[in-house]
Coordinates of C-alpha atoms in Angstrom, one line a residue:
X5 CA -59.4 -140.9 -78.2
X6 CA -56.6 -139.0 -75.9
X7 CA -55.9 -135.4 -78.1
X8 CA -51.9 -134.6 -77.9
X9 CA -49.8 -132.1 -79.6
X10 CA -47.1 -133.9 -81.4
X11 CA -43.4 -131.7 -81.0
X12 CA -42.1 -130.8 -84.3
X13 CA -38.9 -132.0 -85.7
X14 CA -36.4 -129.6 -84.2
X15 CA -33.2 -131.0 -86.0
X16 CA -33.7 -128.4 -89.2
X17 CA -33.4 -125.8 -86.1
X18 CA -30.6 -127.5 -84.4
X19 CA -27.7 -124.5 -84.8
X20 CA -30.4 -121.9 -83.7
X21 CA -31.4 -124.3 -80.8
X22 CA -27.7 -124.9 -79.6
X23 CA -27.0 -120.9 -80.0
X24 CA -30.1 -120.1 -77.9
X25 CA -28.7 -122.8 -75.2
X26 CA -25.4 -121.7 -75.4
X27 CA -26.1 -117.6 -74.9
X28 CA -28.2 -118.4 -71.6
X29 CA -25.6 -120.3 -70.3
X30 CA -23.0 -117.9 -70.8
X31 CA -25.3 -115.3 -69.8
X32 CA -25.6 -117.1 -66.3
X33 CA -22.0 -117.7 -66.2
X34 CA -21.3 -113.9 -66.4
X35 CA -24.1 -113.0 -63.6
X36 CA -22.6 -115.4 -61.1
X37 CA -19.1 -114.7 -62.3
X38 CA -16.9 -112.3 -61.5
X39 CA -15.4 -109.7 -64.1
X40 CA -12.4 -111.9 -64.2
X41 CA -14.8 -114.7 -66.0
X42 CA -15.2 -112.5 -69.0
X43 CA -12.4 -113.6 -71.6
X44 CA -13.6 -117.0 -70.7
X45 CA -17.3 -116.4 -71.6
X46 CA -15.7 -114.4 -74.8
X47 CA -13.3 -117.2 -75.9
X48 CA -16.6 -119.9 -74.9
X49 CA -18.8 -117.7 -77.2
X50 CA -16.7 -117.9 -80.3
X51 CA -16.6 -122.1 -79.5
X52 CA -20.7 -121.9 -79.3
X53 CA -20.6 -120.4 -83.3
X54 CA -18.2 -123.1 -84.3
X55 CA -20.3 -125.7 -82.6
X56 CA -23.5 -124.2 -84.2
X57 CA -21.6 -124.4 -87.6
X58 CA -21.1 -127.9 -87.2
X59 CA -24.5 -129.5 -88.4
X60 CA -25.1 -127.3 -91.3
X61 CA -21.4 -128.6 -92.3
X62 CA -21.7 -131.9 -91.8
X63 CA -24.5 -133.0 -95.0
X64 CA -22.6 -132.3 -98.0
X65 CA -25.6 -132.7 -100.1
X66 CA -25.6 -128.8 -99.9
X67 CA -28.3 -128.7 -103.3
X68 CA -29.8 -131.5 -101.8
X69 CA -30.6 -131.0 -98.4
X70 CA -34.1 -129.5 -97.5
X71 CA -36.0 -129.6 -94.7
X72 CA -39.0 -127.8 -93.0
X73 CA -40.2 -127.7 -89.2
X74 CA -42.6 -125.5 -87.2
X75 CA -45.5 -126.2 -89.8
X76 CA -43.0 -125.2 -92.9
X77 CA -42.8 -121.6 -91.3
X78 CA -39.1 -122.4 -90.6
X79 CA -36.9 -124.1 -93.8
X80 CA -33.2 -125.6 -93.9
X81 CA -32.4 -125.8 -97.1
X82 CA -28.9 -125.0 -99.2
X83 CA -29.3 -121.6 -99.6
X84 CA -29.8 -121.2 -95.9
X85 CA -27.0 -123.2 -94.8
X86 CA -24.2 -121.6 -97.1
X87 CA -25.1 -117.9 -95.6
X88 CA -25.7 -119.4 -92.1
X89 CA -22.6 -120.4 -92.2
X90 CA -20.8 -117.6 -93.4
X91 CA -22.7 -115.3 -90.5
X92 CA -22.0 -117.5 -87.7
X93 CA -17.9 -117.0 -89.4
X94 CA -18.7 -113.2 -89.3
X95 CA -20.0 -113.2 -86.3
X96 CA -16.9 -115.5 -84.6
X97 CA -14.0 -113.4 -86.3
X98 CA -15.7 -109.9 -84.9
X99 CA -15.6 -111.1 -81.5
X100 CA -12.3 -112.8 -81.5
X101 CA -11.4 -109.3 -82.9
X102 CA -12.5 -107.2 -80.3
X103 CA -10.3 -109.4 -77.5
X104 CA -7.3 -106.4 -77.8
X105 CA -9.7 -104.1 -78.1
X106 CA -11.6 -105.1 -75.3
X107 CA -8.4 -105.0 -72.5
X108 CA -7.4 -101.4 -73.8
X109 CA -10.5 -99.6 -73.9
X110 CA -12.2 -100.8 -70.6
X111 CA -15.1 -102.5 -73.1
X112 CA -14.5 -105.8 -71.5
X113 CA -17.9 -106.9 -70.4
X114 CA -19.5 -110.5 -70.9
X115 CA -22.8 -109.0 -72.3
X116 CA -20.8 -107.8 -75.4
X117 CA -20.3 -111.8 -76.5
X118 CA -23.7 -112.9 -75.5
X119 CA -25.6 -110.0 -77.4
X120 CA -23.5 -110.9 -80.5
X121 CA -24.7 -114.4 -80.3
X122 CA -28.6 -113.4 -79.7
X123 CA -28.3 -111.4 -82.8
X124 CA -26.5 -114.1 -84.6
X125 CA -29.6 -116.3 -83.7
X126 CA -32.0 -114.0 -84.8
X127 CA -29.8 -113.8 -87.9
X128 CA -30.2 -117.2 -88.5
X129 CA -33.8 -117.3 -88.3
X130 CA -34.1 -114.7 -90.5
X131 CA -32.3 -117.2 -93.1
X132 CA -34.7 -119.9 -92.7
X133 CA -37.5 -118.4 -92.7
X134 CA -40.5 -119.5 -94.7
X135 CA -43.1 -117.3 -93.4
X136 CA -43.7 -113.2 -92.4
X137 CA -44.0 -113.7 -88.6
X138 CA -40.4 -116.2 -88.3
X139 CA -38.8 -113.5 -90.7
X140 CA -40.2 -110.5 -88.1
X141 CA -39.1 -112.7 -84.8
X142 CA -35.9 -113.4 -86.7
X143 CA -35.3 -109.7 -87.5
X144 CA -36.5 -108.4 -84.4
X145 CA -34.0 -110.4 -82.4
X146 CA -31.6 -109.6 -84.5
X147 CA -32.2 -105.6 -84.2
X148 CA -32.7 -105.2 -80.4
X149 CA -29.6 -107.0 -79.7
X150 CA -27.8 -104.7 -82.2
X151 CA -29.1 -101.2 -80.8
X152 CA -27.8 -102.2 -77.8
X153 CA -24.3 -102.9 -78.9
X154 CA -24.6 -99.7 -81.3
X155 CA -24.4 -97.8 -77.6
X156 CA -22.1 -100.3 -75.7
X157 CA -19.6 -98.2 -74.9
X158 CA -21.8 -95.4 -72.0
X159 CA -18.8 -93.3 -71.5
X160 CA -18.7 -92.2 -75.0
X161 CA -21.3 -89.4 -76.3
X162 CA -20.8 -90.6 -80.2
X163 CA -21.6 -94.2 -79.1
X164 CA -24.6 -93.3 -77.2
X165 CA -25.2 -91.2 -80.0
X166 CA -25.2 -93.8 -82.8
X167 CA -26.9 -96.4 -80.5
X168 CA -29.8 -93.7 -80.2
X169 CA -30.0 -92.7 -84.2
X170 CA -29.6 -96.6 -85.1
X171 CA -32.9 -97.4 -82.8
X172 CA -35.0 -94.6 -83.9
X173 CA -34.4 -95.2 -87.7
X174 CA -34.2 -99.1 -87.1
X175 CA -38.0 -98.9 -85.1
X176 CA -39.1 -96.6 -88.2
X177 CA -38.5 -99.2 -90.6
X178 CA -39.7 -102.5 -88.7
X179 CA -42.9 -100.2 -88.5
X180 CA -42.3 -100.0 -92.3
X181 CA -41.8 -103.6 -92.7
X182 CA -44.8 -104.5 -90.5
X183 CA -47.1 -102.3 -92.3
X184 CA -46.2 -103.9 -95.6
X185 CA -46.7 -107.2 -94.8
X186 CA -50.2 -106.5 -92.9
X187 CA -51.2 -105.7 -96.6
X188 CA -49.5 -108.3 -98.8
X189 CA -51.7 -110.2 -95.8
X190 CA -54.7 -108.7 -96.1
X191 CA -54.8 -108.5 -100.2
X192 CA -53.4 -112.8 -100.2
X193 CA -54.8 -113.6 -96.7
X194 CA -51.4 -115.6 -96.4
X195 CA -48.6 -115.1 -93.9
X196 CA -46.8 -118.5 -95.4
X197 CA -43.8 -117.8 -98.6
X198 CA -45.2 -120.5 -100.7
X199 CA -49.1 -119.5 -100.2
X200 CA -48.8 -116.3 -100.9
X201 CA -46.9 -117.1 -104.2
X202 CA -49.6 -119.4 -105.1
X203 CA -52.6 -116.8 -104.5
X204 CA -50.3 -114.2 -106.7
X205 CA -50.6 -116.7 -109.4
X206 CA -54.4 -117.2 -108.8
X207 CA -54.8 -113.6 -109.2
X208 CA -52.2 -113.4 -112.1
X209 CA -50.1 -110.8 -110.6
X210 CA -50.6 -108.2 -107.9
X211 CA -53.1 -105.6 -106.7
X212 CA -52.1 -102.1 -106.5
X213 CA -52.7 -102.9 -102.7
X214 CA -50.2 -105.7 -103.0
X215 CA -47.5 -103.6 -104.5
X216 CA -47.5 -101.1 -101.9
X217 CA -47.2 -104.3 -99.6
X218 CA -44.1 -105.2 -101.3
X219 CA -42.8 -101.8 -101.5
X220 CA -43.0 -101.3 -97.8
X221 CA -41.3 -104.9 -97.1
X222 CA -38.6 -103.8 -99.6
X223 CA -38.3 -100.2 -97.8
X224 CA -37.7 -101.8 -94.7
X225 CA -35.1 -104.5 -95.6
X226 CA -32.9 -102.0 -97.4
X227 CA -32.3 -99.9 -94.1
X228 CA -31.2 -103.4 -92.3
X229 CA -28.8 -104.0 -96.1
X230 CA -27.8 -99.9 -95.6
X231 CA -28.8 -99.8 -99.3
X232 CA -29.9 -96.1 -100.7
X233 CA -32.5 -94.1 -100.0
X234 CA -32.4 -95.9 -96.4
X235 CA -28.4 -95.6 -95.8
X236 CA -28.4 -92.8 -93.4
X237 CA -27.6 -94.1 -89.9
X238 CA -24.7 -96.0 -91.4
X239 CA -22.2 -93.3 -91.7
X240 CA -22.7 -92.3 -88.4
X241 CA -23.4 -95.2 -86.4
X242 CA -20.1 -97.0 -88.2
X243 CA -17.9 -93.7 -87.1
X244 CA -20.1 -93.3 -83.7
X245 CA -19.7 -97.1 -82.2
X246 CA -17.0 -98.8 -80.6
X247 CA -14.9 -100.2 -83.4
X248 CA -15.1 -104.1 -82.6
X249 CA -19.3 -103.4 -83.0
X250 CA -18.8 -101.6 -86.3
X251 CA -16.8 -103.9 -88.0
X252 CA -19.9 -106.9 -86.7
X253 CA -22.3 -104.4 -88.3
X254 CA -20.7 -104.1 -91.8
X255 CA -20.1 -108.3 -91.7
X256 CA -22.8 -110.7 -90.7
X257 CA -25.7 -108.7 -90.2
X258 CA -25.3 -107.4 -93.8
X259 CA -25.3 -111.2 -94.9
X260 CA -28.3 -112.3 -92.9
X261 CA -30.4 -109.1 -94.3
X262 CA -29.1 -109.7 -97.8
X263 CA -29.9 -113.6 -97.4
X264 CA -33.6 -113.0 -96.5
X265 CA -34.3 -110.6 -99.1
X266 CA -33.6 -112.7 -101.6
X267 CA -35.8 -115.5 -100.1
X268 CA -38.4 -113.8 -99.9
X269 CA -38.9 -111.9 -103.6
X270 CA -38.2 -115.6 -104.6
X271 CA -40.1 -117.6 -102.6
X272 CA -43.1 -115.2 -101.6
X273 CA -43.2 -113.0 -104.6
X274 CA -41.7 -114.8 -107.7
X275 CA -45.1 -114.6 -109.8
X276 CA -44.5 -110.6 -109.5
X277 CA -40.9 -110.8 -110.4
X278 CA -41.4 -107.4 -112.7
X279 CA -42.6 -105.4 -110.1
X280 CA -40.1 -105.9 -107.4
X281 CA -37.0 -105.9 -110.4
X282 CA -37.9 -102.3 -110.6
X283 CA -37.3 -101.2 -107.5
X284 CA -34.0 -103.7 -106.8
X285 CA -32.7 -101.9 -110.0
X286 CA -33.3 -98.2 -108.9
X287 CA -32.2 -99.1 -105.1
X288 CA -28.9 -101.1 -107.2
X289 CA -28.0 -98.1 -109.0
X290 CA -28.6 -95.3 -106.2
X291 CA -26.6 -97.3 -103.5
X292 CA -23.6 -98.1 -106.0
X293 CA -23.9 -94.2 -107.4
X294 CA -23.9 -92.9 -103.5
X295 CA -21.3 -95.2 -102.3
X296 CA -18.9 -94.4 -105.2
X297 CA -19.2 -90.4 -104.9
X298 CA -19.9 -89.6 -101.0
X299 CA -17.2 -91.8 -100.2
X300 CA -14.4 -89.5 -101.9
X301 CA -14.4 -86.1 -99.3
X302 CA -14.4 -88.5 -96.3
X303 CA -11.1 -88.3 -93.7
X304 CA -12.5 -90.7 -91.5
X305 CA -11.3 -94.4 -92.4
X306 CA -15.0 -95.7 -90.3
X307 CA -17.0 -93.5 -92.5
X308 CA -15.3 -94.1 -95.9
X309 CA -15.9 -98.4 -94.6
X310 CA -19.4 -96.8 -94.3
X311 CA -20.1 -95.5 -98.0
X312 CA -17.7 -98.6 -98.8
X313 CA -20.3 -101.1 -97.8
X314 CA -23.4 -99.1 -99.2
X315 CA -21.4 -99.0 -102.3
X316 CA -21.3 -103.1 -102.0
X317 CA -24.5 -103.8 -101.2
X318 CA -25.9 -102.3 -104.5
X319 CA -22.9 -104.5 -106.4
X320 CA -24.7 -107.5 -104.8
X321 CA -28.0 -105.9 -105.4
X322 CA -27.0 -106.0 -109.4
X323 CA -27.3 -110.0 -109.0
X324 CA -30.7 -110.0 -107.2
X325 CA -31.7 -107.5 -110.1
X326 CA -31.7 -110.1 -112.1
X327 CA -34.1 -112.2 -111.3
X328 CA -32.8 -115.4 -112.1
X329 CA -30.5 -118.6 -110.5
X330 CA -27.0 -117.2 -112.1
X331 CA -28.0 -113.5 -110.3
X332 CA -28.6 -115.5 -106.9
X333 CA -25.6 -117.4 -107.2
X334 CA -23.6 -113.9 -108.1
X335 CA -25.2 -112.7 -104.5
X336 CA -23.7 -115.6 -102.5
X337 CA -20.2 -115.1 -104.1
X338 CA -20.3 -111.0 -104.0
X339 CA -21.3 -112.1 -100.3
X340 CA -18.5 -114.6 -99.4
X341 CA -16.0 -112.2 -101.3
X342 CA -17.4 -109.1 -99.2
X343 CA -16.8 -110.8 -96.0
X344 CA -13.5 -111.7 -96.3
X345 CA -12.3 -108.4 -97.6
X346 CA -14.6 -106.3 -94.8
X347 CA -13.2 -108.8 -91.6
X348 CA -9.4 -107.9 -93.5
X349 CA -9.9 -104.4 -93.6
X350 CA -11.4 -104.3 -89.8
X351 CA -8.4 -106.1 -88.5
X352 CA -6.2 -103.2 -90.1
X353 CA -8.7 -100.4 -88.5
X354 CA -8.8 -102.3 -85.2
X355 CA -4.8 -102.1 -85.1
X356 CA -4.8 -98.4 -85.6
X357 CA -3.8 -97.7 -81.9
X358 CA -1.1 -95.7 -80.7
X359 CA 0.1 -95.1 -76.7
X360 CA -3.0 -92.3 -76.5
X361 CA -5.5 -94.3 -78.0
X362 CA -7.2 -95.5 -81.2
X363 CA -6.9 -93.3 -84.3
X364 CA -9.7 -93.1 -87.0
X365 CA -8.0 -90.8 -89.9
X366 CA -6.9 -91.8 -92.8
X367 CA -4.0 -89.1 -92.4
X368 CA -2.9 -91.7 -89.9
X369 CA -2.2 -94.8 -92.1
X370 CA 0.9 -91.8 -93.6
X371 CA 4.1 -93.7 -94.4
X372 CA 2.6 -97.1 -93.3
X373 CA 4.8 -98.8 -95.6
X374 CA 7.9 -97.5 -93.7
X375 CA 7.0 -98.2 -90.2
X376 CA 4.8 -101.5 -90.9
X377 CA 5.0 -102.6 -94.2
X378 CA 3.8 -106.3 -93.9
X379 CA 0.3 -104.6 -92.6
X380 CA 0.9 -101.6 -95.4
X381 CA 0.9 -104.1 -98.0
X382 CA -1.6 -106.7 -96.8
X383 CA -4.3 -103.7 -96.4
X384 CA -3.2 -102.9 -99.7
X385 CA -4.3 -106.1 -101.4
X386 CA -7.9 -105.7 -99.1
X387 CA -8.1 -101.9 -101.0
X388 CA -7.4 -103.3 -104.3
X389 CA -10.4 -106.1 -104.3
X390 CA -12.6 -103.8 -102.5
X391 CA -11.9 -101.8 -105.8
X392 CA -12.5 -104.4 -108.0
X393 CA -8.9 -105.1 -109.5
X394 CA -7.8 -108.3 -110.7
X395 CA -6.3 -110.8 -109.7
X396 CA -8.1 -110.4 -106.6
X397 CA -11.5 -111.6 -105.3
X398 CA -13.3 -108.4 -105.4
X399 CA -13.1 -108.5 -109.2
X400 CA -14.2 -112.1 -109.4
X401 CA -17.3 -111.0 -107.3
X402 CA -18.2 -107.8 -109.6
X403 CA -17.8 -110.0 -112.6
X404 CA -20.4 -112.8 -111.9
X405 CA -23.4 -110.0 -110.7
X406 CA -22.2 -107.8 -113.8
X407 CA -22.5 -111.0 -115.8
X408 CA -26.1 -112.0 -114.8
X409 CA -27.4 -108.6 -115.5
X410 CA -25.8 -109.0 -119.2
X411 CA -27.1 -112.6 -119.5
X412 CA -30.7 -110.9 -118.3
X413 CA -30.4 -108.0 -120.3
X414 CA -30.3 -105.5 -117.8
X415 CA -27.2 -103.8 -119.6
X416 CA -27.9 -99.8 -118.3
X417 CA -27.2 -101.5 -115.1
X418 CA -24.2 -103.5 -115.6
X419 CA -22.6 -100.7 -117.5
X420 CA -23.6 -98.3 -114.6
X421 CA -22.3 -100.8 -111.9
X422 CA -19.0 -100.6 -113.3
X423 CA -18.7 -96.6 -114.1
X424 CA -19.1 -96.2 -110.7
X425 CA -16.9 -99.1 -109.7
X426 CA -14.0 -97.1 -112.0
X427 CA -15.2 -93.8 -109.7
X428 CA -15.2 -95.7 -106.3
X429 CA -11.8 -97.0 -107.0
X430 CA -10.5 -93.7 -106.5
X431 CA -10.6 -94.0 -102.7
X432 CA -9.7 -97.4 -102.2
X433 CA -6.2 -95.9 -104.2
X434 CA -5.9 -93.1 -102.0
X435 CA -5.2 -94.7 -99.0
X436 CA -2.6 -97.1 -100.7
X437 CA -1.0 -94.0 -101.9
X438 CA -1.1 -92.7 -98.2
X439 CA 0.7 -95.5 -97.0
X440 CA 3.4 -95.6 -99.5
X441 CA 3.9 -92.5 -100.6
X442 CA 3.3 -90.1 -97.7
X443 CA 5.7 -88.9 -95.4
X444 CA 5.2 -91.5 -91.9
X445 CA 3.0 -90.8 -89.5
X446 CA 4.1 -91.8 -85.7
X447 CA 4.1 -96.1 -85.6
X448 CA 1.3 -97.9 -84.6
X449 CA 1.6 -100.5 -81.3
X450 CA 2.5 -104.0 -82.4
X451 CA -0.7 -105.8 -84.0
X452 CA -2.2 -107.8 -81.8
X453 CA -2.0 -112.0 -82.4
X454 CA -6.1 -112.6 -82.9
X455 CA -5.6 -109.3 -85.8
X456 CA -2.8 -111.0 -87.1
X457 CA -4.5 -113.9 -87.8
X458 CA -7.6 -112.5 -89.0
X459 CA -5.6 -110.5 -91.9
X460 CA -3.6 -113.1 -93.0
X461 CA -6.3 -115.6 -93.7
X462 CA -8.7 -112.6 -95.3
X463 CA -5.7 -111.4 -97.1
X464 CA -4.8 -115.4 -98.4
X465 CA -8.6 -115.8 -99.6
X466 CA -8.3 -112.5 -101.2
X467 CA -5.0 -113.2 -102.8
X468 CA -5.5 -117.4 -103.3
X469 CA -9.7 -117.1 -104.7
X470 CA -8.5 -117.4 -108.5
X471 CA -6.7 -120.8 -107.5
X472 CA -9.9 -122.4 -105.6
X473 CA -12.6 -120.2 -107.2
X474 CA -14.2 -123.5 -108.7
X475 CA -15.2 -125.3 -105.4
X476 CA -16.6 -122.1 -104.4
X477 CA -18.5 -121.6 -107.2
X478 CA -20.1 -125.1 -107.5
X479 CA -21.3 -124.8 -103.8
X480 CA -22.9 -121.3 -104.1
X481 CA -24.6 -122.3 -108.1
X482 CA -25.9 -125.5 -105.8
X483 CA -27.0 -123.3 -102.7
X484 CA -28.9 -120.9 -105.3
X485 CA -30.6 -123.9 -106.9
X486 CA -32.5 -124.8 -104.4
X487 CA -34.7 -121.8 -104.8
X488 CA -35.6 -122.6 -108.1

């Protein structure tokens, strides 16, 4: 009988397949094209992301929906699909942003759009996978592409700067996350999620071998989340790269990371659920404590985002803490929330140009509300839910992680979560104060159209989230299900 390897079923892996097809195309395209083709290939990359979107919006059975290929190393399911999509909107918004940018700062290359969708592919993977070497591939495509970008911009010494600090501490901790799961492989003999859940359940719980697995699997998906005590390139790779690649870094990647840590405590180590809690509670606490009180000396709008977002991730990291559906479900809200106000507050720091250039200071933002006020008061509302106030999304977002710590009895945590979210507030205020009450700084250049656009429709879901809150709700308490 004639032997023949059957070809897996590659529709689960259709938007990965079409991004993967679309960068090499557009890669060819800029070779052979002249530096005139590059807004095309730009404006062709942000259609590739929409098309890629398509199929995972298309089923509606988002709770329903689940699907495995490559020998189950690779899953679909809803979970994956709500936070693929929101990367692959990221991922779109921060290169439509960096169009302006782009033209003014001779940063207009075609390899800047291609490299943002080869790390958006391996951002992807890194969602669906279902086993330790798709989550490596996944991450290491995702990483490479990023260190390059981190250094984009060769005429500046801070870019080359950051690009160098954010490869050296990135290769540190995929060493770090290598290591660990080489011993969660040798103590289970299992590379697959769901096997090595089941041999943690033979075994009824973990080796001391296993938990320094885990620990070093944890350690090196917190520096890819920025979360505390692996936090330290961010302040200077956000303030050292070109602004367009800082505000991709705090958006998508941040999702995608988040996204596969909580698959894989769920999916690969659920029968140790106590052991890993521990450590998500004191990384929770030390990346909301550090984001809330670092952040308050800073003068540099990029490095307060910085502390900002380390400061977010351990709100998020309050849900995971948990342990349980409603936590998960609190992730994937604080995660839709945090995009929307992070792409809102980039489109303000991205307009921060005057004749001699782009301005980083908060000093600058002075009088705002005198020379610009529809921008004053739309970065105004972004400051207010990034601090958490109601009406506004950012409150919504703190409330459902600070509720599923209650309902899991993890109240040290919630009540610390939101000391420091009273303390972080401080800064987000500041600058509003700045731009109203401060005597004016010189006026920024007009805001350019594709900024425009992106702060009005951050600013609306900030603003409009109360009135459409229960749609969004339903579809993140159905994505979270299907880990359960």
């Amino acid at each position: 009988m004639q032997a023949y390897t059957q070809l897996p079923d590659l529709m689960p892996a259709l938007p990965e397949l079409l991004l993967a097809a679309g960068a090499l195309f557009l890669l060819m395209l800029g070779v052979f094209g002249e530096r005139r083709i590059t807004p095309y290939v730009t404006a062709l990359a942000v259609a590739v992301l929409a098309v890629a979107a398509l199929p995972l919006l298309l089923p509606v059975e988002f709770g329903i929906v689940n699907e495995t290929t490559f020998d189950g190393a690779f899953v679909l399911d809803g979970f994956a699909r709500y936070l693929k999509v929101l990367t692959l909107i990221g991922s779109g918004f921060a290169i439509a942003m960096s169009v302006a940018y782009a033209r003014n700062a001779n940063f207009e290359r075609f390899e800047y759009p291609v490299l943002i969708l080869l790390a958006t592919l391996g951002m992807l993977m890194m969602l669906s996978a279902n086993d330790m070497i798709t989550l490596y591939l996944g991450l290491e495509l995702q990483s490479l592409a990023l260190y390059v970008i981190a250094a984009f911009n060769r005429d500046s010494t801070r870019s080359t700067e950051a690009g160098l600090k954010y490869f050296v501490l990135g290769a540190v901790s995929s060493g770090m996350l290598l290591y660990g799961m080489s011993l969660v492989y040798g103590f289970t003999g299992q590379t697959g999620f769901g096997p090595i859940a089941t041999a943690l359940t033979q075994e009824g719980g973990a080796s001391i071998g296993l938990v320094f697995g885990l620990v070093f699997i944890l350690a090196g998906i917190a520096f890819k989340i920025s979360a505390v005590p692996f936090h330290m390139w961010a302040p200077d790779v956000y303030e050292g790269a070109p602004t367009p690649v800082t505000a991709f870094f705090a958006a998508a990647p941040k999702i995608a990371a988040m996204g596969m840590l909580v698959r894989i405590v769920f999916d690969a180590f659920e029968p140790v659920t106590r052991d890993w809690q521990q450590i998500i509670v004191f990384i929770s606490i030390a990346s909301m404590a550090l984001g809330a009180f670092a952040a308050i000396g800073q003068r540099n709008i990029k490095r307060l985002m910085a502390y900002s977002s380390i400061g977010h991730m351990g709100f998020a990291l309050v849900g995971l803490a948990a342990g349980s559906q409603q936590g998960v479900e609190g992730v994937m809200i604080y995660m839709t929330a945090y995009l929307a106000m992070t792409l809102g507050a980039f489109a303000c720091i991205l307009s921060m140009r005057r004749k001699e250039g782009m301005v980083e200071d908060i000093s600058d933002l002075a009088g705002l509300s005198r020379t610009n006020l529809p921008m004053a008061v739309l970065l105004a509302v972004i400051m207010f839910s990034l601090a958490g106030i109601p009406p506004f999304v950012g409150f919504f977002a703190k409330f459902y992680v600070f509720l599923a710590a209650v309902e899991a009895g993890l109240y040290p945590l919630a009540v610390i979560g939101v000391l420091t979210s009273v303390v972080g507030a401080y800064y987000y205020l500041r600058i509003v104060k700045v731009m109203f009450f401060d005597e004016p700084a010189p006026a920024f250049l007009p805001m350019p159209a594709e900024l425009k656009f992106t702060l009005g429709l951050s600013t609306a879901f900030v603003l409009l989230f109360i009135v459409f809150a229960g749609p969004v709700v339903e579809l993140a308490g159905a994505a979270a299900g299907t880990l359960f």
